[in-house]
mmCIF file of C-alpha atoms in Angstrom:
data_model
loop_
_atom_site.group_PDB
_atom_site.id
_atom_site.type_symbol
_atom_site.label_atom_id
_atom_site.label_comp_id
_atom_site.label_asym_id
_atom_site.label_seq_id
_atom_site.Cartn_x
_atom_site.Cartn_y
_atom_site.Cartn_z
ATOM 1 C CA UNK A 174 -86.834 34.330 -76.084
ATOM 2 C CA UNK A 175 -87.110 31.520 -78.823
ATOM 3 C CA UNK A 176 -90.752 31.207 -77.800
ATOM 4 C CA UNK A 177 -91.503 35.785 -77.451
ATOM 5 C CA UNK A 178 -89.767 35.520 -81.387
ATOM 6 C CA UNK A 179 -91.282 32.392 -83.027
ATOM 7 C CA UNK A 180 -94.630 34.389 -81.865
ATOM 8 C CA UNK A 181 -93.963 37.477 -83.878
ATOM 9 C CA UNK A 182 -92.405 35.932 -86.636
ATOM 10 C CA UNK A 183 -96.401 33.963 -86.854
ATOM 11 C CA UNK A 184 -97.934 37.035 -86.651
ATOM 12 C CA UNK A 185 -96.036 38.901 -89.244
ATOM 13 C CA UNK A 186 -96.824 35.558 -91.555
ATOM 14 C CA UNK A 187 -100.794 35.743 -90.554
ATOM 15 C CA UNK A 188 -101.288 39.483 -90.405
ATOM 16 C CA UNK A 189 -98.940 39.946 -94.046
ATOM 17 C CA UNK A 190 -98.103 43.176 -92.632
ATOM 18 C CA UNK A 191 -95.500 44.734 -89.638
ATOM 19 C CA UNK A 192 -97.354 47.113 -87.574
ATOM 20 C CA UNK A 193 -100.406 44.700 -86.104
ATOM 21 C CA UNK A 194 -98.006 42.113 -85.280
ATOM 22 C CA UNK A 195 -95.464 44.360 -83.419
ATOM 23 C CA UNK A 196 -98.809 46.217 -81.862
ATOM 24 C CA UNK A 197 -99.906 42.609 -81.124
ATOM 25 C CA UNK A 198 -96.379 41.878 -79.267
ATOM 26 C CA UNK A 199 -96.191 45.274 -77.711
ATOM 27 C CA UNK A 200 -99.731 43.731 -76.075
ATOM 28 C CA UNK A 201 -98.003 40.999 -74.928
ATOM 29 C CA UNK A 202 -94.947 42.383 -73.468
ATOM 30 C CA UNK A 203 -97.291 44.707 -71.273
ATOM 31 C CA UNK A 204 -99.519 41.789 -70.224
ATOM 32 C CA UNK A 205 -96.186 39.718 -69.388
ATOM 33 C CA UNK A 206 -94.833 42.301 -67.767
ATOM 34 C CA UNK A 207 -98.278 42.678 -65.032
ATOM 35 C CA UNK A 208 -97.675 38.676 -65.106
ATOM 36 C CA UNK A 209 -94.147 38.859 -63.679
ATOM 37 C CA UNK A 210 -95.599 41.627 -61.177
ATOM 38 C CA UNK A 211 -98.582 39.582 -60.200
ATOM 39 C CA UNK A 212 -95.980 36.365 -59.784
ATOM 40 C CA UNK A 213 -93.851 38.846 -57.541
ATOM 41 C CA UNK A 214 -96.986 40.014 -55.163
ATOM 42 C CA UNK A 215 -99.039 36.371 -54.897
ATOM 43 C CA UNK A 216 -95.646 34.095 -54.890
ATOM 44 C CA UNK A 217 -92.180 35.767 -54.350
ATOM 45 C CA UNK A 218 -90.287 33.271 -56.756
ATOM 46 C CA UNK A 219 -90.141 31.082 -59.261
ATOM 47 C CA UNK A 220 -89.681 27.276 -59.109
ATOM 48 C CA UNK A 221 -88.245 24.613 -61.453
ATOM 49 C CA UNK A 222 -92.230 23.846 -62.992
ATOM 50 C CA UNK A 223 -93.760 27.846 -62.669
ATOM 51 C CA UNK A 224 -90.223 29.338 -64.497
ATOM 52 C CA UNK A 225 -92.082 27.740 -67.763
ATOM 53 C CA UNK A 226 -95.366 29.899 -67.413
ATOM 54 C CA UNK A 227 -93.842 33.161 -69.607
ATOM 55 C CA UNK A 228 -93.440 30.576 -72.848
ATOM 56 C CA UNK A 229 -97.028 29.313 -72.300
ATOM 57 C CA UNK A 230 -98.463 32.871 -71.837
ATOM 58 C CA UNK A 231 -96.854 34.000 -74.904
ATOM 59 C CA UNK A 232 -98.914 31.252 -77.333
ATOM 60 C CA UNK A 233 -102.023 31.818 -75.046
ATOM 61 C CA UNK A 234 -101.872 35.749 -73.924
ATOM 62 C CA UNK A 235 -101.465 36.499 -77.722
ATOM 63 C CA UNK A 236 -104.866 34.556 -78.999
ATOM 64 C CA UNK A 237 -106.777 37.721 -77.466
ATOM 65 C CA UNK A 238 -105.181 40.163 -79.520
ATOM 66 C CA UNK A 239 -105.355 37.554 -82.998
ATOM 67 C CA UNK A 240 -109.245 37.267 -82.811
ATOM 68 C CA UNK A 241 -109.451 40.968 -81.840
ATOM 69 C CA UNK A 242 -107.340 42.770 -84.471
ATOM 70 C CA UNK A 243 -108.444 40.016 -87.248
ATOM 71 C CA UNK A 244 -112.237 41.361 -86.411
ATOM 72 C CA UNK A 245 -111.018 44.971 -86.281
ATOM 73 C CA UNK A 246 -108.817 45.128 -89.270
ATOM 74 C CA UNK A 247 -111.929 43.479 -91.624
ATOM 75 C CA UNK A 248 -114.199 46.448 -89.989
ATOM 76 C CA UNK A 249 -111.564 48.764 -91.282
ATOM 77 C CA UNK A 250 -111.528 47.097 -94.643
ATOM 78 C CA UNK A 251 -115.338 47.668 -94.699
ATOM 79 C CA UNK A 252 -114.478 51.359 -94.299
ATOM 80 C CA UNK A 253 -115.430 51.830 -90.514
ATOM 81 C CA UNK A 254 -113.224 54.514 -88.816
ATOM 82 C CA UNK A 255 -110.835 54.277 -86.529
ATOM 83 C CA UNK A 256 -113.126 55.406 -83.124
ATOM 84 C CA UNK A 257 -115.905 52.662 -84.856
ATOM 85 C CA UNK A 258 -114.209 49.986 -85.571
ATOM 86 C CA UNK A 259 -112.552 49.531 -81.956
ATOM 87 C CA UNK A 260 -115.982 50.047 -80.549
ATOM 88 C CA UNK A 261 -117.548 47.622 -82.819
ATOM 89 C CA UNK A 262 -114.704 45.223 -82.234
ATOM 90 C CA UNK A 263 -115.188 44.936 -78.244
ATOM 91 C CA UNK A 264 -118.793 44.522 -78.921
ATOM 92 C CA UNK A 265 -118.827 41.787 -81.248
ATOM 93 C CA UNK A 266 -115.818 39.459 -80.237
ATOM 94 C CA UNK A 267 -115.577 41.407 -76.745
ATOM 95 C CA UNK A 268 -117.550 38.579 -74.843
ATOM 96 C CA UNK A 269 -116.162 35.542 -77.167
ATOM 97 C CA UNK A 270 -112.406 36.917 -75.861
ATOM 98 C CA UNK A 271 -113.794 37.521 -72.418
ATOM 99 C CA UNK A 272 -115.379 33.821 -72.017
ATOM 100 C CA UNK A 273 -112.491 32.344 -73.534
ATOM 101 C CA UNK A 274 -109.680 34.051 -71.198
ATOM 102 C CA UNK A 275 -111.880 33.390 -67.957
ATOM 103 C CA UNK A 276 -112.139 29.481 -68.850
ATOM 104 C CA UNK A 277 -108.057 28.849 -69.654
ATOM 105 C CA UNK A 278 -107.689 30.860 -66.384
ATOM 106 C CA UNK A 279 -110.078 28.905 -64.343
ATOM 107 C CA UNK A 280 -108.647 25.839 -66.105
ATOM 108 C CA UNK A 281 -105.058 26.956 -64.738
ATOM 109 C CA UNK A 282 -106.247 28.187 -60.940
ATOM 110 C CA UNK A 283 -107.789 24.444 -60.451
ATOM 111 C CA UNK A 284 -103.898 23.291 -60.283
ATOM 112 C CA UNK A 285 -103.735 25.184 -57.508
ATOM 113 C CA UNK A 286 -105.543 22.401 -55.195
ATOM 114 C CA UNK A 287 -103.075 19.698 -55.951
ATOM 115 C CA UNK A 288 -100.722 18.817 -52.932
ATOM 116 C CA UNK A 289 -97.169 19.434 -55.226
ATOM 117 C CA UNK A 290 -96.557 22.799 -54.716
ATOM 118 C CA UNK A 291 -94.396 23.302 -58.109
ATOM 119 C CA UNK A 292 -97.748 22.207 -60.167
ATOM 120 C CA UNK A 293 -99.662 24.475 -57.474
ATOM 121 C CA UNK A 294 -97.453 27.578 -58.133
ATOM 122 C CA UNK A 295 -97.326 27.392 -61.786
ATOM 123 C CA UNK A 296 -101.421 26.999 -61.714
ATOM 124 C CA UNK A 297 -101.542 30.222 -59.466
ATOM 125 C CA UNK A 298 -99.190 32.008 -61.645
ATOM 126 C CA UNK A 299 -100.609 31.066 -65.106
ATOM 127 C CA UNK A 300 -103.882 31.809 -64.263
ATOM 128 C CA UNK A 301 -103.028 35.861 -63.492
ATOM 129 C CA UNK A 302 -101.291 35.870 -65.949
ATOM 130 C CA UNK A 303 -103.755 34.839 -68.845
ATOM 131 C CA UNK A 304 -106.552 37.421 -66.376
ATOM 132 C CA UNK A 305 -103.983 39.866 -66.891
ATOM 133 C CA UNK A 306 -103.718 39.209 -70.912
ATOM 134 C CA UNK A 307 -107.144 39.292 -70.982
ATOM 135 C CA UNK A 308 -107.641 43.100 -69.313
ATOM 136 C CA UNK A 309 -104.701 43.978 -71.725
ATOM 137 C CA UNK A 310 -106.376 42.696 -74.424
ATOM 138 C CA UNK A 311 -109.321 45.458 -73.720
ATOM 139 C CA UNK A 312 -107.630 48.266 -71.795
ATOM 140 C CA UNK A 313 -104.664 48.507 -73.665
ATOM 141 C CA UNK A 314 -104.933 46.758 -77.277
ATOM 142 C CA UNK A 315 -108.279 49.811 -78.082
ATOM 143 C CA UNK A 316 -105.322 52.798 -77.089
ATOM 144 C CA UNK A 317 -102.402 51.287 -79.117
ATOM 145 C CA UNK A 318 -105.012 51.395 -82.183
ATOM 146 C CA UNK A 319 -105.335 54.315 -81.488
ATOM 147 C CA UNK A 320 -102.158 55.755 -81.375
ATOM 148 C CA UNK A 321 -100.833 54.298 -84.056
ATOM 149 C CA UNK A 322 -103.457 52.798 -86.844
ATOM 150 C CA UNK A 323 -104.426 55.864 -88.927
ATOM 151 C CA UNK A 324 -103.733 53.968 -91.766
ATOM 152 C CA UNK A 325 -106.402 54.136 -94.535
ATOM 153 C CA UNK A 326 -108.406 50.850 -95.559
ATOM 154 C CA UNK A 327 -106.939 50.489 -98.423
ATOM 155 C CA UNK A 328 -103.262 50.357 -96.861
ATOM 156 C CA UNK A 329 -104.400 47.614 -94.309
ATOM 157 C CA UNK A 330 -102.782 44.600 -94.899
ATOM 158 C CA UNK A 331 -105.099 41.524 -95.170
ATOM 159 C CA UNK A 332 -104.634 38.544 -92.977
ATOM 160 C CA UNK A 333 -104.442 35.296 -93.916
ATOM 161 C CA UNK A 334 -107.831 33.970 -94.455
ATOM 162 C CA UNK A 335 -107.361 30.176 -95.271
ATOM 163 C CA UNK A 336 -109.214 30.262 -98.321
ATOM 164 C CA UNK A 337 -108.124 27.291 -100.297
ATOM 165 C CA UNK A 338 -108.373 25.377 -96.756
ATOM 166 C CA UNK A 339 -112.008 26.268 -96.573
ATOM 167 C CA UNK A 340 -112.721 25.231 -100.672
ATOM 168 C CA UNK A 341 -111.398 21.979 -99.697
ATOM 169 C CA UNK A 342 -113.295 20.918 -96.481
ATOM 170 C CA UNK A 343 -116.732 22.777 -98.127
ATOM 171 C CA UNK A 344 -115.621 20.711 -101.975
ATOM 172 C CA UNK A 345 -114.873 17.297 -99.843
ATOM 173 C CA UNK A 346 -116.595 18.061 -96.829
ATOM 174 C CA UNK A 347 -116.590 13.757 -96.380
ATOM 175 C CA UNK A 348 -112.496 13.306 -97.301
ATOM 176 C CA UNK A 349 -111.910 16.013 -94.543
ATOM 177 C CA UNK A 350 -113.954 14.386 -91.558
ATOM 178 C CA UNK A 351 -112.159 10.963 -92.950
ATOM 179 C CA UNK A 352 -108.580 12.868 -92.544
ATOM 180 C CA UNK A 353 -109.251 14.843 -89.190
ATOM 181 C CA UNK A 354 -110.973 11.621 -87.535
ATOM 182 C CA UNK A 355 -107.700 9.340 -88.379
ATOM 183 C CA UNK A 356 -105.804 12.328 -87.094
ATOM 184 C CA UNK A 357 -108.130 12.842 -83.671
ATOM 185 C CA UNK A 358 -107.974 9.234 -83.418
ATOM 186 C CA UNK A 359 -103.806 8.830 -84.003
ATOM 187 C CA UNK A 360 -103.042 11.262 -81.321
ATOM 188 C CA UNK A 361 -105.745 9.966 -78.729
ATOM 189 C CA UNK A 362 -104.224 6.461 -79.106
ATOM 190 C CA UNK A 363 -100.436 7.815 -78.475
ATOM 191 C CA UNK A 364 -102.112 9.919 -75.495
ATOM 192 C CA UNK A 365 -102.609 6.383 -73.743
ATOM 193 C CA UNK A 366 -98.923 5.686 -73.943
ATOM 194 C CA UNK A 367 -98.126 8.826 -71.755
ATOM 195 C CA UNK A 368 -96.859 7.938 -68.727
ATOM 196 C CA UNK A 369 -96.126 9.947 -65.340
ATOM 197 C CA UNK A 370 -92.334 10.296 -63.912
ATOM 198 C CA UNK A 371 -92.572 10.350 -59.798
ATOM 199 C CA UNK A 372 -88.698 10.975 -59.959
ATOM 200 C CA UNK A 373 -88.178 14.894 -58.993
ATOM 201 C CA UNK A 374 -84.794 14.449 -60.047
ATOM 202 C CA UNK A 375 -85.392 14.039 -63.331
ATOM 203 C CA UNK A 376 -86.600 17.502 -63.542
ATOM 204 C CA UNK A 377 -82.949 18.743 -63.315
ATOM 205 C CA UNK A 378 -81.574 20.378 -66.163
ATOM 206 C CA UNK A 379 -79.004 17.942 -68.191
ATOM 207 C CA UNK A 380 -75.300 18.617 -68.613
ATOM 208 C CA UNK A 381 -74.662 20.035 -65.235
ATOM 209 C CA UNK A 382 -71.699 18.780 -63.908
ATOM 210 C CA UNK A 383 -73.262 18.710 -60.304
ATOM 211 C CA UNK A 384 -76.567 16.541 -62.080
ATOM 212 C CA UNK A 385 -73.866 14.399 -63.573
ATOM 213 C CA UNK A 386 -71.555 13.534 -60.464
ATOM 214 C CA UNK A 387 -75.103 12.526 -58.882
ATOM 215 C CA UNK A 388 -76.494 10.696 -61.346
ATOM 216 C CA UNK A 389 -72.648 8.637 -61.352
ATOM 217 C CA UNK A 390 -73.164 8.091 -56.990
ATOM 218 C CA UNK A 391 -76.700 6.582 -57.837
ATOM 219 C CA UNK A 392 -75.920 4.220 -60.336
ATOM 220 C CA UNK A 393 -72.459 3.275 -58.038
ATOM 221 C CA UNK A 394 -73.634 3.042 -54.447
ATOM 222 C CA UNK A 395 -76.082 0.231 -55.341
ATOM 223 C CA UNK A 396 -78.676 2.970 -52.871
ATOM 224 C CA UNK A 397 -76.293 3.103 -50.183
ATOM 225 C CA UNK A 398 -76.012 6.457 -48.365
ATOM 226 C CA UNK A 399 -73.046 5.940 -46.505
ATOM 227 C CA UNK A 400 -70.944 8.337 -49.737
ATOM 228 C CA UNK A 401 -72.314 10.870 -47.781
ATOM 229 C CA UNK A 402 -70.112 10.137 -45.223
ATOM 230 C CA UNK A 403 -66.814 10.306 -47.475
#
């Protein structure tokens, strides 16, 4: 939920405007919705690892519809109609969206070879589900447009356009490779302190009183078994 909201609430901020954003979101609920279906037919149930896959899909299912209706809505500016600017728009960005969407789900499906079935699952899962943005994205994102986008040009909104971003790096083009490399090269030094946890068990959610009276037997039984006897 706190993932679906923080979504719109970006949108609304990029787009400066209501109706693209909750057109964009409608797009993603459908798209979600084929995801849950697809999860359903190819798996039968979620695990502890593949339960996360609806908060990723919402930051990557919706980057179809952000480069689509940011290409459409400057067509419309330029005066385009309706009809022409969706076709224009699937020509243009249609293969940049389409290339993009079949790499992140490739990227996802090649989990599906490792031998822990929770990673496996949430590969399988992820993967139809950023295909199924991605058909969304040109099936069903062209007939909400057209249902309900007759505004005029001159009543789009305009989305952000990062204009005193771009003045900057273009004005100190050598200051803004100094700043990005310290920042590429702070984040790839902290990636070398990431370390992998082997311990299932610390995958359990915290609080639970059952996690807690386990986590009280371990650290008192000195890794004897016999409490299971008592």
């Amino acid at each position: 939920v706190i993932s679906f909201i923080g979504t719109g609430l970006l949108l609304v901020m990029g787009f400066h405007g209501m109706r693209h954003p909750i057109i964009g979101m409608v797009l993603l609920s459908i798209g979600t919705a084929w995801a849950f279906g697809f999860t359903t037919a190819a798996v039968g149930h979620l695990n502890i690892l593949s339960l996360s896959f609806a908060a990723m899909l919402f930051g990557l299912g919706i980057d179809f519809a952000i480069v689509y209706l940011s290409h459409y809505i400057d067509l419309r500016h330029q005066g385009h109609p309706l009809q022409a600017a969706v076709l224009e728009t699937s020509t243009n960005v249609g293969a940049g969206i389409f290339t993009a969407g079949l790499l992140a789900a490739v990227a996802f499906f090649s989990a599906i070879f490792t031998d822990f079935i929770g990673v496996a699952e949430l590969g399988l899962i992820s993967g139809g589900g950023i295909l199924l943005c991605l058909v969304a994205t040109f099936w069903v994102l062209p007939a909400l447009l057209a249902a309900f986008d007759h505004t005029l040009p001159r009543e789009l909104p305009t989305p952000f356009k990062g204009k005193r971003l771009k003045f900057f790096i273009s004005r100190y083009p050598v200051v803004a490779t100094v700043l990005s490399s310290v920042v590429i090269l702070g984040l790839a030094y902290k990636a070398i302190d990431v370390k992998y946890d082997f311990n299932l068990l610390n995958l359990q959610a915290k609080g639970l009183e059952a996690v807690d009276l386990q986590d009280r037997v371990f650290e008192q039984s000195d890794g004897s078994i016999l409490f299971a006897v008592s």
